[in-house]
Coordinates of C-alpha atoms in Angstrom, one line a residue:
Chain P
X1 CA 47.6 -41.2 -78.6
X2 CA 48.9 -39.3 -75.6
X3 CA 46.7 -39.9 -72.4
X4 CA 46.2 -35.9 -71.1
X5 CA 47.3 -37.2 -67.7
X6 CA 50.2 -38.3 -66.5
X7 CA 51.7 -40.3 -63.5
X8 CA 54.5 -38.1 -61.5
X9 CA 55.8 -38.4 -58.1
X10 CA 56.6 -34.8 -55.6
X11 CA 57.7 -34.5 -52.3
X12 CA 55.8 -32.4 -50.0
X13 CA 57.4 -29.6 -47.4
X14 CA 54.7 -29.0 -44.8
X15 CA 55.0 -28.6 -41.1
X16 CA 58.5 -28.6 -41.3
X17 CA 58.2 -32.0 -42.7
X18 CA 58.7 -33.8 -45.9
X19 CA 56.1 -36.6 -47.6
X20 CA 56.3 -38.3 -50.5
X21 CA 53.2 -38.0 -53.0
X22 CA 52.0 -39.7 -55.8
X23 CA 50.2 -38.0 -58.4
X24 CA 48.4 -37.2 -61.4
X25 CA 49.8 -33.7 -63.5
X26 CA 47.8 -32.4 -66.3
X27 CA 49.7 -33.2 -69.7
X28 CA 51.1 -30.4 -72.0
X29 CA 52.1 -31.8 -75.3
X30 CA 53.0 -30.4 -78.5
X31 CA 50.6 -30.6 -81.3
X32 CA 51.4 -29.7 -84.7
X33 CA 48.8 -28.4 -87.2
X34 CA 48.9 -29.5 -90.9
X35 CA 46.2 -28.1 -93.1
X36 CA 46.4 -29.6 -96.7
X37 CA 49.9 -30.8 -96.5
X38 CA 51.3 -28.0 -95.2
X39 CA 52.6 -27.7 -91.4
X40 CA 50.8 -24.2 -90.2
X41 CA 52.0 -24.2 -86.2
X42 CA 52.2 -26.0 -83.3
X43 CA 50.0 -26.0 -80.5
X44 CA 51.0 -26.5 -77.1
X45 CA 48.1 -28.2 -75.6
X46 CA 46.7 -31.2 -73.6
X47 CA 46.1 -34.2 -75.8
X48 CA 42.2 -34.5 -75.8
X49 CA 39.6 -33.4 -78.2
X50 CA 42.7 -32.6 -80.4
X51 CA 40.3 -32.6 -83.9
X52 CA 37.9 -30.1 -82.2
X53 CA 40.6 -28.0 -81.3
X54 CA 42.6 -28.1 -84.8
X55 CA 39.1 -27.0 -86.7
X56 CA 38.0 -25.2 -84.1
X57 CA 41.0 -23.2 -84.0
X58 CA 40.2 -22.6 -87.6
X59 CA 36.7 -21.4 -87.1
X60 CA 37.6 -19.3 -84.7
X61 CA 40.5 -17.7 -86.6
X62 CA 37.9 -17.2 -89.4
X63 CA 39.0 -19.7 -92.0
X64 CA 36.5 -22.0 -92.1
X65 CA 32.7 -21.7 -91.4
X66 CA 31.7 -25.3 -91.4
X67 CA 32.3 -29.1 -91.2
X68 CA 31.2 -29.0 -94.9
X69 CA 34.7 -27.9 -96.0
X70 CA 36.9 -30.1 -94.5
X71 CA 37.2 -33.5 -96.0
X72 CA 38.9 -35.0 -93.3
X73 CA 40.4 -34.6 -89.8
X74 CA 42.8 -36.8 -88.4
X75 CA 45.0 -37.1 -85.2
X76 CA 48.2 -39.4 -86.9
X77 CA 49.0 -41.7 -84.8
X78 CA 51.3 -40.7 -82.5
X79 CA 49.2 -37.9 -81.3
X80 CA 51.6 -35.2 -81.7
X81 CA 49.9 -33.8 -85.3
X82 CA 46.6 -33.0 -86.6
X83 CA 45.6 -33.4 -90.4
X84 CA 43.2 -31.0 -91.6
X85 CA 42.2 -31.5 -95.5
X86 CA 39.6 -28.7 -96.9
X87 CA 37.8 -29.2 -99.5
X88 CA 39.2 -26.4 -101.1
X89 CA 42.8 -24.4 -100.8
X90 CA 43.5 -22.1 -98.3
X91 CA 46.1 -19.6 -98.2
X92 CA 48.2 -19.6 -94.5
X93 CA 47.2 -15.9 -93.3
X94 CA 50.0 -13.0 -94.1
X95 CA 49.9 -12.2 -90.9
X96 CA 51.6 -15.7 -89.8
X97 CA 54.2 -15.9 -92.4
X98 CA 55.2 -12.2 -91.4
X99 CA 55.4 -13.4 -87.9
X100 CA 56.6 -16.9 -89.0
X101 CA 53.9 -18.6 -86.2
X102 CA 50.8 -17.0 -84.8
X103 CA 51.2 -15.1 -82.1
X104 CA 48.0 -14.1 -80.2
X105 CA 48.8 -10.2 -80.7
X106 CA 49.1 -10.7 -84.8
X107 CA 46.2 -13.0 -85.4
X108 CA 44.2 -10.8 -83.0
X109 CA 44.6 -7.7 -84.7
X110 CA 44.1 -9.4 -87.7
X111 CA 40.8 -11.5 -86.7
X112 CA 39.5 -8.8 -84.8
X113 CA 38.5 -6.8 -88.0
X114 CA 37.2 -10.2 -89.9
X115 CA 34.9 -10.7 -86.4
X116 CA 32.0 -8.5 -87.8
X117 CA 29.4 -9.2 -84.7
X118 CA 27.4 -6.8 -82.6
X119 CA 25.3 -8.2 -80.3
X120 CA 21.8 -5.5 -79.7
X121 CA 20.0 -5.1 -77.1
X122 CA 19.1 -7.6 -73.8
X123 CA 18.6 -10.1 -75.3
X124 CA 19.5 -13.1 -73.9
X125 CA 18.5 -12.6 -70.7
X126 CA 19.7 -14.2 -67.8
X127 CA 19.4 -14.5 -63.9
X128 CA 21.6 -13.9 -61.5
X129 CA 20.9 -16.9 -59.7
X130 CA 21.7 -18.4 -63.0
X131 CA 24.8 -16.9 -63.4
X132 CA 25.7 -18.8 -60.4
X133 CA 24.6 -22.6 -61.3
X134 CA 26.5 -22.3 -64.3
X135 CA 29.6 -21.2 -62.7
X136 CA 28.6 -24.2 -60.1
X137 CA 28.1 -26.4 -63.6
X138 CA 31.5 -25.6 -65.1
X139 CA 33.3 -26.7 -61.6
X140 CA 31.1 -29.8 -61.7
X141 CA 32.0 -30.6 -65.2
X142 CA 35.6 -30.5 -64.2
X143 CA 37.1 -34.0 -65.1
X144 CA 40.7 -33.3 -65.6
X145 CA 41.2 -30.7 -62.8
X146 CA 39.8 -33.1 -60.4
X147 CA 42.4 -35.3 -61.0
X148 CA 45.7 -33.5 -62.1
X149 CA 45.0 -29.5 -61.3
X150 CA 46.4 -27.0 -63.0
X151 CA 43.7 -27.0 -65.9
X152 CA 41.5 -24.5 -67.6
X153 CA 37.9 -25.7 -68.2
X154 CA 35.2 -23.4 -70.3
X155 CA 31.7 -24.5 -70.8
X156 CA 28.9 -23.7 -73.4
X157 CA 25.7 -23.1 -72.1
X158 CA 22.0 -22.9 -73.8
X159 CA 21.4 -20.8 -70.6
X160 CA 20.1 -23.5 -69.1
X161 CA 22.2 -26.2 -68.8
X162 CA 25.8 -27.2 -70.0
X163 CA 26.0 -28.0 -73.4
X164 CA 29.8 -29.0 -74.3
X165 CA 32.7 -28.6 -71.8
X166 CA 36.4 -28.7 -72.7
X167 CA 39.5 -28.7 -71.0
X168 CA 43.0 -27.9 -71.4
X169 CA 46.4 -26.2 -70.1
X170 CA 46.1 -23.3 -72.6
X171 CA 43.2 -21.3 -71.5
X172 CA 42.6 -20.3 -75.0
X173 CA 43.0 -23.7 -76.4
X174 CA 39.6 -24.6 -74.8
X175 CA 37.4 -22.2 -76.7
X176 CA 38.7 -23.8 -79.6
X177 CA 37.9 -26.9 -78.7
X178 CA 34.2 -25.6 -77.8
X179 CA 34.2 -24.2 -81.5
X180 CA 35.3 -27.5 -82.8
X181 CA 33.0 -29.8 -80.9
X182 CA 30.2 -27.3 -81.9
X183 CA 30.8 -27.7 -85.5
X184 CA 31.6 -31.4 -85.6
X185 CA 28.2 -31.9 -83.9
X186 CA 26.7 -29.6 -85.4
X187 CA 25.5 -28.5 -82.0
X188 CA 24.9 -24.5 -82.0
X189 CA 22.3 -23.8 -79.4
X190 CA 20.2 -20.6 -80.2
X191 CA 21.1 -18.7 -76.5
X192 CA 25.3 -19.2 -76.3
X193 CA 26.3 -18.7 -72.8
X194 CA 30.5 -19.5 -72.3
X195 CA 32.1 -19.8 -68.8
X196 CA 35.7 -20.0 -68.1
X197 CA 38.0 -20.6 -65.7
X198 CA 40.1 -18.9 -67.5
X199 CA 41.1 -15.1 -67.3
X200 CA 39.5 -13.0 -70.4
X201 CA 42.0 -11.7 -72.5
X202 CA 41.4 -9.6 -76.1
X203 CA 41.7 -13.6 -77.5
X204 CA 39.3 -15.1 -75.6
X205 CA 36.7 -12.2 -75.9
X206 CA 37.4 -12.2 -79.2
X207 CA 37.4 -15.9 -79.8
X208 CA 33.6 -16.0 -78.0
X209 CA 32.3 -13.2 -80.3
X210 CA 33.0 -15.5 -83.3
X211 CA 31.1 -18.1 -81.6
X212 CA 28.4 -15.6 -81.2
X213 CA 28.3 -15.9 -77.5
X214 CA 26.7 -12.2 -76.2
X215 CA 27.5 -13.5 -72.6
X216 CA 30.5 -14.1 -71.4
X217 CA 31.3 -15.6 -67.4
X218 CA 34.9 -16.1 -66.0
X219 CA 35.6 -17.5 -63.0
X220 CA 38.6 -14.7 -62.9
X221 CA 39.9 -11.1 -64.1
X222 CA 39.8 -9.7 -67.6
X223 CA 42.1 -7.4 -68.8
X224 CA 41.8 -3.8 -70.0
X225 CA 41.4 -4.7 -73.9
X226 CA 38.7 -7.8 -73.3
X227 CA 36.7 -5.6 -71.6
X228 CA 37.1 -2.5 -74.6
X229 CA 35.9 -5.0 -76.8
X230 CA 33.5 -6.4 -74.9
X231 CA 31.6 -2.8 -75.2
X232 CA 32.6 -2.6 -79.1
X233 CA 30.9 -6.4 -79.4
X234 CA 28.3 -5.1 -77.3
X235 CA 29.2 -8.8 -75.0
X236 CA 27.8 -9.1 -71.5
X237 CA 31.5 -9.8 -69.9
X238 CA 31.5 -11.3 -66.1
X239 CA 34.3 -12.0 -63.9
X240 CA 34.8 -13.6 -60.6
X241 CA 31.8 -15.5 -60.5
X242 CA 31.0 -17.6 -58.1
X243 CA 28.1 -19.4 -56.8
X244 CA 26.6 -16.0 -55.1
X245 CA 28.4 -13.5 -56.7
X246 CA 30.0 -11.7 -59.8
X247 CA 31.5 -9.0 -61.1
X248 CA 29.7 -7.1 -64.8
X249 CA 32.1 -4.8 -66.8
X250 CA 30.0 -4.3 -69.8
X251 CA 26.5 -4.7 -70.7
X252 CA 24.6 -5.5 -67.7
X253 CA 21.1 -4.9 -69.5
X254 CA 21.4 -8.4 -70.0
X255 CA 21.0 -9.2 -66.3
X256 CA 17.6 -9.6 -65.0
X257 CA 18.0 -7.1 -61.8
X258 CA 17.1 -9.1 -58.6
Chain Q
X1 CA 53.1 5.8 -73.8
X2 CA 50.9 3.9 -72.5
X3 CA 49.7 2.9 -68.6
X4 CA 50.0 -0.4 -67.2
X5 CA 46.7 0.0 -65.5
X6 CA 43.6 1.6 -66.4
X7 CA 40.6 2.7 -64.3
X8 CA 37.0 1.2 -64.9
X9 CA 33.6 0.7 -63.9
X10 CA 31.9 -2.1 -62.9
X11 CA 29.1 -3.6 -60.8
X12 CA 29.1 -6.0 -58.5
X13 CA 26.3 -8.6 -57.6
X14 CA 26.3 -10.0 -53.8
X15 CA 23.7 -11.0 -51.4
X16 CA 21.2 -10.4 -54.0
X17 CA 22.3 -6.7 -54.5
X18 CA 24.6 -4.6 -57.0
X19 CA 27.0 -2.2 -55.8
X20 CA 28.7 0.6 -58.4
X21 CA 33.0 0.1 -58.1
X22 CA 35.5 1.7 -59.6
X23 CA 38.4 0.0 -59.7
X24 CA 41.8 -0.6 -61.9
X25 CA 42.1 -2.9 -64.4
X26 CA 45.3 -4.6 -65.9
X27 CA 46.1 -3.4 -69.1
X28 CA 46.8 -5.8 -72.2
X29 CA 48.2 -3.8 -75.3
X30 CA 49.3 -5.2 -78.2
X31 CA 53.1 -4.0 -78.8
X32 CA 54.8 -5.1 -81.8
X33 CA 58.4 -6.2 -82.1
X34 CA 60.7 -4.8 -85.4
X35 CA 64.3 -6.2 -85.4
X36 CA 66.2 -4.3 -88.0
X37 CA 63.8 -2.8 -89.2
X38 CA 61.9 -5.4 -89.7
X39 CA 58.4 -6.3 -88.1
X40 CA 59.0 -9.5 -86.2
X41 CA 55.2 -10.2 -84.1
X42 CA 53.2 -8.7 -81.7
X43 CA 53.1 -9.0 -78.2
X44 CA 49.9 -9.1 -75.6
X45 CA 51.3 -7.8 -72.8
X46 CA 51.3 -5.0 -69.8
X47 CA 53.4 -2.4 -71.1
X48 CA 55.4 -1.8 -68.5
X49 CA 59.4 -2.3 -68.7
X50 CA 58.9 -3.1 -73.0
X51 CA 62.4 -2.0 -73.8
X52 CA 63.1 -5.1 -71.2
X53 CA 60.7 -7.5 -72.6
X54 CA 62.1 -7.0 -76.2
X55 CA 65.6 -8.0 -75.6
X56 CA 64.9 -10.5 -73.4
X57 CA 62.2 -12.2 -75.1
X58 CA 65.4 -12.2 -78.1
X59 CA 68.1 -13.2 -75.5
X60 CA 65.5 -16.3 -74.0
X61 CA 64.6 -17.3 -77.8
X62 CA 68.4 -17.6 -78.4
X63 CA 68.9 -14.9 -80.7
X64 CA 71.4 -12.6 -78.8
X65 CA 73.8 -12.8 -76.0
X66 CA 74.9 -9.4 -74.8
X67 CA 73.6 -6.1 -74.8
X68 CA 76.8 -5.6 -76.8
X69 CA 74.9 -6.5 -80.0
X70 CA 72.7 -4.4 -79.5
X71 CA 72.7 -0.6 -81.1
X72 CA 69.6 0.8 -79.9
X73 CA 66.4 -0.3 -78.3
X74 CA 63.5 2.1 -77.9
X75 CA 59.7 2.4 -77.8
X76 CA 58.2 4.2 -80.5
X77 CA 55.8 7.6 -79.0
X78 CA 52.5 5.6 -79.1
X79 CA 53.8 3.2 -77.2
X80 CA 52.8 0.0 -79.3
X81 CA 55.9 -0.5 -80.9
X82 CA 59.7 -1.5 -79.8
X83 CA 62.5 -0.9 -82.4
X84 CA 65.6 -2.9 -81.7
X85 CA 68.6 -2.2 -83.9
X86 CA 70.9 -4.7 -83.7
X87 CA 74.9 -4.3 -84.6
X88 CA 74.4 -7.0 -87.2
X89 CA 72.2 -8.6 -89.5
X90 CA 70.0 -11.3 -87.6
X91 CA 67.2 -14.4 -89.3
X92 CA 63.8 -14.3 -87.7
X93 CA 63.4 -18.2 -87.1
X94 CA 61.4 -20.6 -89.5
X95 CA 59.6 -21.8 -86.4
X96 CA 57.3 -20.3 -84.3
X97 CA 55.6 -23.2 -81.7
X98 CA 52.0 -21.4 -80.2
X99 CA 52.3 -22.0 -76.6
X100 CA 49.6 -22.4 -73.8
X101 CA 50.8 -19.4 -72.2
X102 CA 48.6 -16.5 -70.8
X103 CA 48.2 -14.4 -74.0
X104 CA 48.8 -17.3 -76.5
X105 CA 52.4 -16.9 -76.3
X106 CA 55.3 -17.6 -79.3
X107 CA 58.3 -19.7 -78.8
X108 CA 60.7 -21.0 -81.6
X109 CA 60.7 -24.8 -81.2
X110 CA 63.7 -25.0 -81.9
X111 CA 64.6 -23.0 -79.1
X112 CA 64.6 -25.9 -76.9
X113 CA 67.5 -27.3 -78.9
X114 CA 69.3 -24.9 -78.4
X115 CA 69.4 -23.9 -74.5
X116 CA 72.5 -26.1 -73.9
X117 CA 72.3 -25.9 -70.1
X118 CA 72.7 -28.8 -67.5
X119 CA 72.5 -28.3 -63.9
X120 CA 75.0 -30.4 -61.6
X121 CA 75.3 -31.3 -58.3
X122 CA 73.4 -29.7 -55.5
X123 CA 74.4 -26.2 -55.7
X124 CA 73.5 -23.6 -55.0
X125 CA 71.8 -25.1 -51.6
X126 CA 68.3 -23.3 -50.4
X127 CA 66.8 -23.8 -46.6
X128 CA 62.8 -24.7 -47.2
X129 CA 62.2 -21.4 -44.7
X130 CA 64.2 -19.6 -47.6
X131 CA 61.2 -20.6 -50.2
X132 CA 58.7 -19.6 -48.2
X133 CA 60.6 -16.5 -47.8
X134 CA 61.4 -15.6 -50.9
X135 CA 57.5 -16.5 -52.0
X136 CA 56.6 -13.7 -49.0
X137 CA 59.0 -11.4 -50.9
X138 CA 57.6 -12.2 -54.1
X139 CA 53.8 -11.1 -53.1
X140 CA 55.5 -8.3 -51.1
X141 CA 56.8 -7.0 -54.3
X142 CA 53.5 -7.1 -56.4
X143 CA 52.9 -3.7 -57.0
X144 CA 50.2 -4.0 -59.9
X145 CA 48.2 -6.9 -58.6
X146 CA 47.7 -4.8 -55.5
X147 CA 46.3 -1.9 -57.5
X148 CA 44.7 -4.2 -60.2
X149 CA 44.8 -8.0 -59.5
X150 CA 44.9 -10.2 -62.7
X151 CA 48.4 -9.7 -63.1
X152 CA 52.0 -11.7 -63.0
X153 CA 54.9 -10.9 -61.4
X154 CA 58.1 -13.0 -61.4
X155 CA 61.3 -12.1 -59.3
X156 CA 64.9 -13.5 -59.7
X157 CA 66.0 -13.9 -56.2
X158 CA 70.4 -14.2 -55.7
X159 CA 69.4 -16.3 -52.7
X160 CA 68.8 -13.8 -49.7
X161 CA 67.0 -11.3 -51.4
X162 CA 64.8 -10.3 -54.4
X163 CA 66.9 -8.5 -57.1
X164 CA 64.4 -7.7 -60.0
X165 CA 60.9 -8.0 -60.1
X166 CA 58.6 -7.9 -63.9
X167 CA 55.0 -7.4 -63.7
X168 CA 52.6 -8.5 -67.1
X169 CA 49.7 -10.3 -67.5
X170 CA 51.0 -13.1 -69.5
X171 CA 53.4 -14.9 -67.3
X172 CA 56.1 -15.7 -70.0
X173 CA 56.6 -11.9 -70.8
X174 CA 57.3 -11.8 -66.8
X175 CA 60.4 -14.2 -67.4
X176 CA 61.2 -12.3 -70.9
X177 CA 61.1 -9.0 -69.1
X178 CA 63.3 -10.2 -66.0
X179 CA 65.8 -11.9 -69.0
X180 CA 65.9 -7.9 -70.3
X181 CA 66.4 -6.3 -67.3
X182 CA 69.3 -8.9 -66.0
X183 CA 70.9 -7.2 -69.6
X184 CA 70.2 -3.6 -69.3
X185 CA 71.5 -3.5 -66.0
X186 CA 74.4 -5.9 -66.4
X187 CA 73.2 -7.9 -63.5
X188 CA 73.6 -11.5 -63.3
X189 CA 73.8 -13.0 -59.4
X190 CA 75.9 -16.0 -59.5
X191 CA 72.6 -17.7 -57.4
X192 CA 69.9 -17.3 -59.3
X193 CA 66.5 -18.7 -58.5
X194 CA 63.5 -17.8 -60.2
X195 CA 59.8 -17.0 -58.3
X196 CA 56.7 -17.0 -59.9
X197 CA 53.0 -16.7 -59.4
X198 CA 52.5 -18.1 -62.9
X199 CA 51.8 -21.7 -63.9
X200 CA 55.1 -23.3 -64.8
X201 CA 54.5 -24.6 -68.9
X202 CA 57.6 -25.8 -71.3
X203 CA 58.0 -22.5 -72.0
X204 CA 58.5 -20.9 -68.6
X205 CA 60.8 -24.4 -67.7
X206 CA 62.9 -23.1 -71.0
X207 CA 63.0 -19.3 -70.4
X208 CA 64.2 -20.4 -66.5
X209 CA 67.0 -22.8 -68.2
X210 CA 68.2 -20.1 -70.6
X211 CA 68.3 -17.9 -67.8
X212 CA 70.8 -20.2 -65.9
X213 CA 68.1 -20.8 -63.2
X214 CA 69.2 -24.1 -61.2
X215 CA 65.8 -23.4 -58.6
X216 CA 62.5 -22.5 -60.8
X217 CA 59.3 -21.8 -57.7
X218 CA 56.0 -21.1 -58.6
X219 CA 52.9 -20.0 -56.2
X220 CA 51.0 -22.8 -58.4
X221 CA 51.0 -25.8 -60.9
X222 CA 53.6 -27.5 -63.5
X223 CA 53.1 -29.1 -66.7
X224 CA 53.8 -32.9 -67.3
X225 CA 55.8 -31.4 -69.6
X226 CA 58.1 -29.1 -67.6
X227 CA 58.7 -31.4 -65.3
X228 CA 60.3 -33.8 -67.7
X229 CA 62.1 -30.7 -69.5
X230 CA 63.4 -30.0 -65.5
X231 CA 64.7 -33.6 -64.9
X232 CA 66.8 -33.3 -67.7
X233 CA 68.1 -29.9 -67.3
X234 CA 68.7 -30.3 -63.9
X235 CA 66.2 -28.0 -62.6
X236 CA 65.0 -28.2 -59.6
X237 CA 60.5 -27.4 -59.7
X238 CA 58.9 -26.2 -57.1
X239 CA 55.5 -25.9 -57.1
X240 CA 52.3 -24.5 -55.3
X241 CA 54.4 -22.3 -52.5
X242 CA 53.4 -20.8 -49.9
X243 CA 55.3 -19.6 -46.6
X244 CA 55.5 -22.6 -44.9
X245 CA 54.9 -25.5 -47.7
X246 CA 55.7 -26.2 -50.9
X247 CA 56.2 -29.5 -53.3
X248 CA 58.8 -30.5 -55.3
X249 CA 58.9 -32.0 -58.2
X250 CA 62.4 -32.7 -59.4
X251 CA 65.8 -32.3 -57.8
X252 CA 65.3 -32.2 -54.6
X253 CA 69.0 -32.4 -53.9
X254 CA 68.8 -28.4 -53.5
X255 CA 66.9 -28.1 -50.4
X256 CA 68.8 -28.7 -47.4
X257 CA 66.7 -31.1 -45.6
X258 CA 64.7 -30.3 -42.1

């Protein structure tokens, strides 16, 4: 196994004067994903939760729909690959072979039609003061980034407290691993809340409608598309929380009005 | 075609009240890549400067050298798709690694075998008030995030002064788009030093190597990982700068010494 930090040593230019520094970086490790024998990709990731991630990446991508299907996951033992056996075959989507790999563009297009969610109505509904002690939570919850930096954290929240937290350098590697530790604890709260650190993209909307999560928080920006189909999904999407304050692009019937 | 921004609506909550805002927003379009013909992936990306981000994204994977090969290069009317013609016949690779990058980036893994670069010695030589400079310069020339935030930019610097500049809102199609525009315009400094605001993965270290970068800077944090791949490739890593500090996380050798 690969420890997801790692020892370095930097020098630091300050005041027009150099110190030496010892540290802890955040580790980004390639991961490769084998599903019935057959090598699908390779993540680049940081080595925790690495089984989560692998069938969570699945879920999400709409290829499996629960831990009953797979047989068996295992991380070999090196760390740098992750065995998925289903219970059944599975065919490697077109979309990858055509683009030998899956990039986030082809899969989205792709998954975004096989997402078929549309969350009515105000229901959950959620405080604003609420908004704020979750965003409070996710920094909390922050193990890694307290130690190395440079680490994206997102959080799954039953609306009242945190639920599952995972961490990683890929932004959208985390929501995998929140789908994965979901389904291998069979933990799916009825009210799914997910916070970020990470900026929303079409991927990570798209990745929290599978996980039927009508709400939405990042600690940052999202871009044009995430919020599109954050009004197509009918998601409540937030950005730059904080503990105070926060932005709503779409869907703020969800927000009790203070 | 297709603006890089696009203007919204949203509603902030502060001091227990909402506010209406109208604002602009980043745009993330999915653009797709045919080589020959031939549908290749899709991008997430800003589509800004695509024509750019096409050839370079084939120079930095290793899969041309000169805009000699290349026929034509053109972005179809709708804007979400590049045609590049090259003047022979080309293999998409086997390969595709999935990378922690902004948008869930593609990179062939064997790409890394084959940047063959090595960085000697301790040229070119940069003063630490030239980082901080050139980091000034960098934010100076950030002409989306100033209209939209949530954006990238990264600028290849000969030295003194900022020659190119490539906005996105997926860091590596910032290092893909300055790769293209060094080609279009048949501009390569004989300094070069890379700045960016992104977080410095494998994949930025690699795109930085193949772009004959000895000096890589970014506003924020590197991987375990590209910190190893810069050690070897003689890179020096500069990390969270700002005008008057910086660290440094492998060959120092470069900075003249206060």
């Amino acid at each position: 196994m690969i420890a997801p930090q790692k020892a370095i040593h930097y020098e630091r230019y300050e005041f027009r004067k150099w110190e030496s520094h010892d540290a802890e970086t955040i580790v980004e490790s390639p991961v490769s994903l084998t599903v019935n024998g057959e090598v699908w990709l390779t993540f680049m990731c940081t080595p925790v939760n690495l089984e989560a991630m692998s069938v969570g990446f699945l879920y999400n991508e709409g290829l499996l729909e629960s831990m009953d299907e797979v047989e068996d996951v295992r991380v070999c033992e090196h760390g740098d690959n992750v065995d998925v056996w289903l219970n059944r075959s599975v065919e490697q989507p077109q979309s990858w072979r055509r683009t030998s790999g899956c990039t986030g563009g082809v899969t989205a297009v792709d998954a975004l039609a096989r997402v078929d969610v549309s969350f009515n109505g105000d229901q959950p509904r959620v405080a604003p003061e609420a908004i704020g002690q979750l965003v409070e939570r996710l920094f909390e919850s922050q193990e890694l980034y307290r130690e190395t930096g440079g680490v994206h954290t997102s959080a799954l929240s039953d609306g009242e407290k945190i639920v599952l937290v995972a961490e990683d350098i890929g932004r959208h590697n985390t929501l995998d691993k929140i789908a994965g530790l979901c389904l291998m604890n069979d933990l799916w709260p009825e009210t799914r809340i997910l916070i970020t650190t990470g900026r929303i993209s079409s991927e990570m909307l798209q990745k929290a409608a599978r996980l039927q999560a009508p709400i939405l928080i990042s600690r940052t920006s999202p871009s044009s598309l995430s919020i599109e189909m954050a009004e197509r999904y009918g998601i409540t999407l937030i950005g730059y929380a904080r503990r105070d304050r926060f932005n709503v692009y779409s869907n703020r019937q969800r927000i009790q009005l203070a």
